[in-house]
């Protein structure tokens, strides 16, 4: 099974669960992710102050349905967890169609799709359904039955730290609060879990910090509890919508010129149709990581840009909308970026006056014989020329417009031949 | 009457007067402007040294005409003050057509228009007429009669200082030396007078310094007499040609990145077809304000770019060439820029770690309920995100590409809710 | 005879000689160049260590031919010195066509052209011929007879220093190692020789250092012997391929913003179709001058970009491929750049407050009367405006987009009128 197929299979497992910003859906999701990565789980009690926010009551749902004038079920949570407005209060009652309608959310522009709606911080309830369905409902009395619970409990998140040689961290974060939406964000959760798994066997220079937390309140809670160690974060990415067919897209961190911004620009610069976007304070949890009190070097990676594609936050964001192929492509982009973070260094040319004679060392031959190493003469010449102790390999890639991989291979080859050393 | 109509009406009053760099035309013009703004008038005597220049003799004209071989009047100053070369010496005499022609200026390319010509610093005389008219003149003797006077007198200019809370100044300058040319510069004179009037009732942070002076020698005289206070000038604009139908245009100050350059770029960035041009040392009095010994942050605002439109310096620059609509548009652009100068400040987010919870403060509701205030969620989020004490509201507008007005309103709202304070 | 014709005639003289990185071909070439410029000749003995390289054995060739099965000559060095792989070892022997073929180099894509090949550092031999020719060769035995010599000798280069008022240098370098290739690099050698000659009679501010050395090993040898004086080099250009019909092209120095980069950008900015390219560590001897241990401000000037035109390194790079017209154009571009290097200075406006009154000094008249001097009002105004002691004339040219020549003439005129002095 390819890694893309594995990610897809994991996303499939996560898809049916009714997640929210708190509750058992998050816990069941973390259970499944834990089959791949050894998550540390945290429970933050209801009422805990996290910066300007307070952890809300925990929400769980057992069932919810509306029965029509004829006693037949009109909508049922069992069919789709999008049918119930997330965080709906418990309710039992009989209403006329007119009274019911303010509680029904539809998408008149996409009349066959169910929208995704939440009411986290407002004590109300509601249902979501296809607009075509709503317009067919006859007048009469409707029986509403929402069996949810709001109680003192906790907000749950999971994290995993892959320890490298240094404690400098790469933060990888995905929100875990959306119910049955495949791209947003079963795709991100599944990809990160399998990325974490793939690192387990590796000796890395950096540490990799994976965070699976509810959107906004979850990342704020995490920041609040980890404030004293955010200084360890050298790089970061928020992931969402990484499984659809659109070209990859990257939104820069608030800093705009952080190493992660440059590395992502380099990688996406070689992907057809890739988009690079400036930071804006709207989106996912990069909003919190990039708030002015933290200003962390955290960007956001996605394919279709949230809020701009018709399937966004509707029942059309289902398992057909994502594919193993595109999940694998996103996975590869992340590993390319991790390679840059891992393999970047600043070489110093030990023969800086004129070009060293590559021919007498068999390095032109070495090149000829090592096509598969991806080392070309141009890569050797660029590395030698820029190895003045002021250019990292990423800087060289930016200036030469050659792939980082190729320059990194050239630098290793030149080091093996005694032509380079590491700059201090 | 709209402000555009008021400006137009004032320009209409100014149009017939025969202005020059000295003389009673300037004084009559200042008299009319004084009906709207309490001008301080200055007389700089002939012979006064102003930097490298000397104030010339004062020029006044009573009449000027040419009579043809048949005794009929061929051209008469009474018909258009453009007919006489400005600063012509007195002359009476009879000349053959051949002798007369070197004194006649026409526009062969625009054969029905009278050009505008001057001879400030050369003791000569001349007439301007339509080229078609000239070619129809029969041979014979012409009687020339120019009743002008060049005497020791003075150069006149007027200024008005609207005092704000601080003595930091915004200089607004228009040249007062052109005779019957509507766009260049009755439009600028009239617009500035009514802008000055509109500020009278306002409590402003900055002081606004209005200057109505003859081109070149007038602004040089003013600089020479105000050299010790030019350090007060934080912003400045020269105005000319602000009434025609072209899109607005701004020429940057010599500095290129002064606050006024950024503010004008922001405002014109939202105007269809607007032009931004780099500084060049040719144009109006910005040449003097931006001379290297001063290098003041003074740009130039106009619509049609001087020297590039066919009506420029011809009898076609008349009252039909300008309109209340475009004068009003120019007026609005100036008030937009003044708003930026007045309302810019640097906020500091008091809840900088993560986003503050806007919902619990009713700020999302506030937004919903205050659509007319122009405050959007994006404006709130941008202001909070960039309120690190390093970004003024103008910087925020530049980075977010949101209108300054919207961010300013958001910043006030956030301040009222205790989320922002002013950075030191 | 125009200078273009003179350069062409000199290139014609150089064309037939069989040059290599060592040997008598280089010496004969320097003999011919010495008729125009008083070259200092250097011989660097075989075995000399020059940085990471060792000067190789000296190579000379007397004759080389292949005779076919019928005893007829198939290829002969006498017909074209490209026929023999440069640095071929001596060889006599009889081979089957099959055995011979690995020693034959052709261009299947350009089947009528002979390629240019070298084997400087590999002890082998070979021939080059038209692909069509090779395919017509019948089976049978071929008699190969290569009468070359590899002996302890020396590497030869020539240099000429035109001494100016200061010892600050402009390095002009061309490779002397290619045999009968007209554009690459008889054109560069001939142009530099006649440029050197043209400077002889001139009193220049800078010194001009001309170098005619074999590619790579030659410039490395020169750098190795002149290491302690490379700090004198303020500007430098490598020249090659300067005679063909393509538009001029400039490759920036490794620094990218050196004075020579700016001056070339200014000059080429006024040439239709001219190309500006960023530095890359592939090309001619700028690779050595711009190696990180030197990082000299040396760019590369050419017309067709080496390696990209079909005639490159083939028998089609012959005397028909270059022309007096284009050689003259290249010569003019170099003299334009030298003019900038010579005539650049930083003026200070002595009347910096407002514009000085040009009219009273007759400078507007001067302008009118001196059209041939190329001084325009705009040039006068720009120089006065930017003469704040922070802008050199080249900076002014960059900002104003006026030709350097025009600004330089304006600055001289203004100095003569006492309006400018030199900034310290």
mmCIF file of C-alpha atoms in Angstrom, chain B residues 70-179:
data_model
loop_
_atom_site.group_PDB
_atom_site.id
_atom_site.type_symbol
_atom_site.label_atom_id
_atom_site.label_comp_id
_atom_site.label_asym_id
_atom_site.label_seq_id
_atom_site.Cartn_x
_atom_site.Cartn_y
_atom_site.Cartn_z
ATOM 1 C CA UNK B 70 -7.552 98.915 -42.665
ATOM 2 C CA UNK B 71 -7.531 100.394 -39.177
ATOM 3 C CA UNK B 72 -9.625 97.549 -37.799
ATOM 4 C CA UNK B 73 -8.539 95.867 -34.556
ATOM 5 C CA UNK B 74 -6.836 92.555 -35.273
ATOM 6 C CA UNK B 75 -6.253 91.357 -31.705
ATOM 7 C CA UNK B 76 -7.225 92.953 -28.453
ATOM 8 C CA UNK B 77 -6.240 92.150 -24.882
ATOM 9 C CA UNK B 78 -9.856 92.848 -23.955
ATOM 10 C CA UNK B 79 -10.944 89.689 -25.782
ATOM 11 C CA UNK B 80 -8.471 87.398 -24.047
ATOM 12 C CA UNK B 81 -5.611 88.177 -21.742
ATOM 13 C CA UNK B 82 -3.698 85.338 -23.429
ATOM 14 C CA UNK B 83 -3.358 87.610 -26.494
ATOM 15 C CA UNK B 84 -0.508 89.533 -24.866
ATOM 16 C CA UNK B 85 2.773 87.866 -23.989
ATOM 17 C CA UNK B 86 2.834 88.104 -20.205
ATOM 18 C CA UNK B 87 5.366 90.730 -19.038
ATOM 19 C CA UNK B 88 5.493 92.468 -22.436
ATOM 20 C CA UNK B 89 7.237 95.841 -22.288
ATOM 21 C CA UNK B 90 5.224 98.935 -23.311
ATOM 22 C CA UNK B 91 5.333 99.513 -27.045
ATOM 23 C CA UNK B 92 3.745 101.781 -29.589
ATOM 24 C CA UNK B 93 4.686 101.610 -33.237
ATOM 25 C CA UNK B 94 3.818 100.789 -36.828
ATOM 26 C CA UNK B 95 5.318 97.697 -38.403
ATOM 27 C CA UNK B 96 5.017 95.807 -41.639
ATOM 28 C CA UNK B 97 3.546 92.312 -41.367
ATOM 29 C CA UNK B 98 7.060 90.968 -41.885
ATOM 30 C CA UNK B 99 8.396 93.031 -38.991
ATOM 31 C CA UNK B 100 5.426 92.088 -36.815
ATOM 32 C CA UNK B 101 5.574 88.336 -37.315
ATOM 33 C CA UNK B 102 8.556 87.625 -35.015
ATOM 34 C CA UNK B 103 6.423 89.111 -32.208
ATOM 35 C CA UNK B 104 3.437 86.866 -32.926
ATOM 36 C CA UNK B 105 3.170 83.437 -31.268
ATOM 37 C CA UNK B 106 0.812 80.766 -32.592
ATOM 38 C CA UNK B 107 0.273 77.008 -32.426
ATOM 39 C CA UNK B 108 0.477 75.666 -35.982
ATOM 40 C CA UNK B 109 -0.554 72.226 -34.690
ATOM 41 C CA UNK B 110 -3.667 73.607 -33.006
ATOM 42 C CA UNK B 111 -4.437 76.411 -35.434
ATOM 43 C CA UNK B 112 -7.587 77.689 -33.722
ATOM 44 C CA UNK B 113 -6.142 78.036 -30.234
ATOM 45 C CA UNK B 114 -4.294 80.951 -28.683
ATOM 46 C CA UNK B 115 -1.099 79.933 -26.887
ATOM 47 C CA UNK B 116 -0.001 81.233 -23.472
ATOM 48 C CA UNK B 117 3.465 82.787 -23.499
ATOM 49 C CA UNK B 118 5.574 84.779 -21.023
ATOM 50 C CA UNK B 119 8.786 86.854 -21.165
ATOM 51 C CA UNK B 120 9.354 87.527 -17.458
ATOM 52 C CA UNK B 121 13.080 88.082 -17.578
ATOM 53 C CA UNK B 122 13.569 89.326 -21.155
ATOM 54 C CA UNK B 123 12.728 92.951 -22.105
ATOM 55 C CA UNK B 124 10.585 92.242 -25.130
ATOM 56 C CA UNK B 125 6.950 92.206 -26.196
ATOM 57 C CA UNK B 126 4.676 89.965 -28.148
ATOM 58 C CA UNK B 127 1.187 88.824 -29.005
ATOM 59 C CA UNK B 128 -0.404 85.384 -29.148
ATOM 60 C CA UNK B 129 -3.159 84.427 -31.545
ATOM 61 C CA UNK B 130 -4.756 81.545 -33.403
ATOM 62 C CA UNK B 131 -2.550 80.330 -36.220
ATOM 63 C CA UNK B 132 -5.486 80.425 -38.657
ATOM 64 C CA UNK B 133 -5.937 84.050 -37.762
ATOM 65 C CA UNK B 134 -2.299 84.890 -38.431
ATOM 66 C CA UNK B 135 -2.295 83.232 -41.840
ATOM 67 C CA UNK B 136 -5.279 85.339 -42.908
ATOM 68 C CA UNK B 137 -3.562 88.657 -42.109
ATOM 69 C CA UNK B 138 -2.993 90.729 -45.270
ATOM 70 C CA UNK B 139 0.269 92.501 -45.988
ATOM 71 C CA UNK B 140 0.453 96.109 -44.948
ATOM 72 C CA UNK B 141 1.224 98.270 -41.983
ATOM 73 C CA UNK B 142 0.098 97.275 -38.488
ATOM 74 C CA UNK B 143 -0.300 99.611 -35.562
ATOM 75 C CA UNK B 144 0.812 98.056 -32.267
ATOM 76 C CA UNK B 145 -0.237 99.617 -29.004
ATOM 77 C CA UNK B 146 0.812 97.955 -25.714
ATOM 78 C CA UNK B 147 0.018 99.938 -22.615
ATOM 79 C CA UNK B 148 1.888 98.051 -19.917
ATOM 80 C CA UNK B 149 3.990 99.266 -17.046
ATOM 81 C CA UNK B 150 7.133 97.829 -15.456
ATOM 82 C CA UNK B 151 7.956 99.659 -12.250
ATOM 83 C CA UNK B 152 9.533 99.232 -8.866
ATOM 84 C CA UNK B 153 6.762 97.629 -6.916
ATOM 85 C CA UNK B 154 6.452 94.236 -5.329
ATOM 86 C CA UNK B 155 5.683 90.577 -5.687
ATOM 87 C CA UNK B 156 2.520 89.558 -3.862
ATOM 88 C CA UNK B 157 1.556 86.293 -2.223
ATOM 89 C CA UNK B 158 -1.026 85.168 0.299
ATOM 90 C CA UNK B 159 -0.948 82.495 2.934
ATOM 91 C CA UNK B 160 -3.245 81.037 5.561
ATOM 92 C CA UNK B 161 -2.308 78.945 8.530
ATOM 93 C CA UNK B 162 -4.966 76.723 10.046
ATOM 94 C CA UNK B 163 -3.548 76.042 13.507
ATOM 95 C CA UNK B 164 -3.952 72.514 14.843
ATOM 96 C CA UNK B 165 -3.034 70.992 18.184
ATOM 97 C CA UNK B 166 0.586 70.781 17.109
ATOM 98 C CA UNK B 167 2.728 73.078 15.019
ATOM 99 C CA UNK B 168 3.653 70.271 12.619
ATOM 100 C CA UNK B 169 2.544 71.458 9.201
ATOM 101 C CA UNK B 170 0.932 70.193 6.036
ATOM 102 C CA UNK B 171 1.869 72.625 3.265
ATOM 103 C CA UNK B 172 -0.676 73.078 0.470
ATOM 104 C CA UNK B 173 0.547 75.260 -2.341
ATOM 105 C CA UNK B 174 -0.872 76.517 -5.644
ATOM 106 C CA UNK B 175 0.585 78.964 -8.153
ATOM 107 C CA UNK B 176 -1.309 82.180 -8.673
ATOM 108 C CA UNK B 177 0.532 83.580 -11.698
ATOM 109 C CA UNK B 178 -1.345 82.166 -14.686
ATOM 110 C CA UNK B 179 -3.947 84.376 -16.402
#
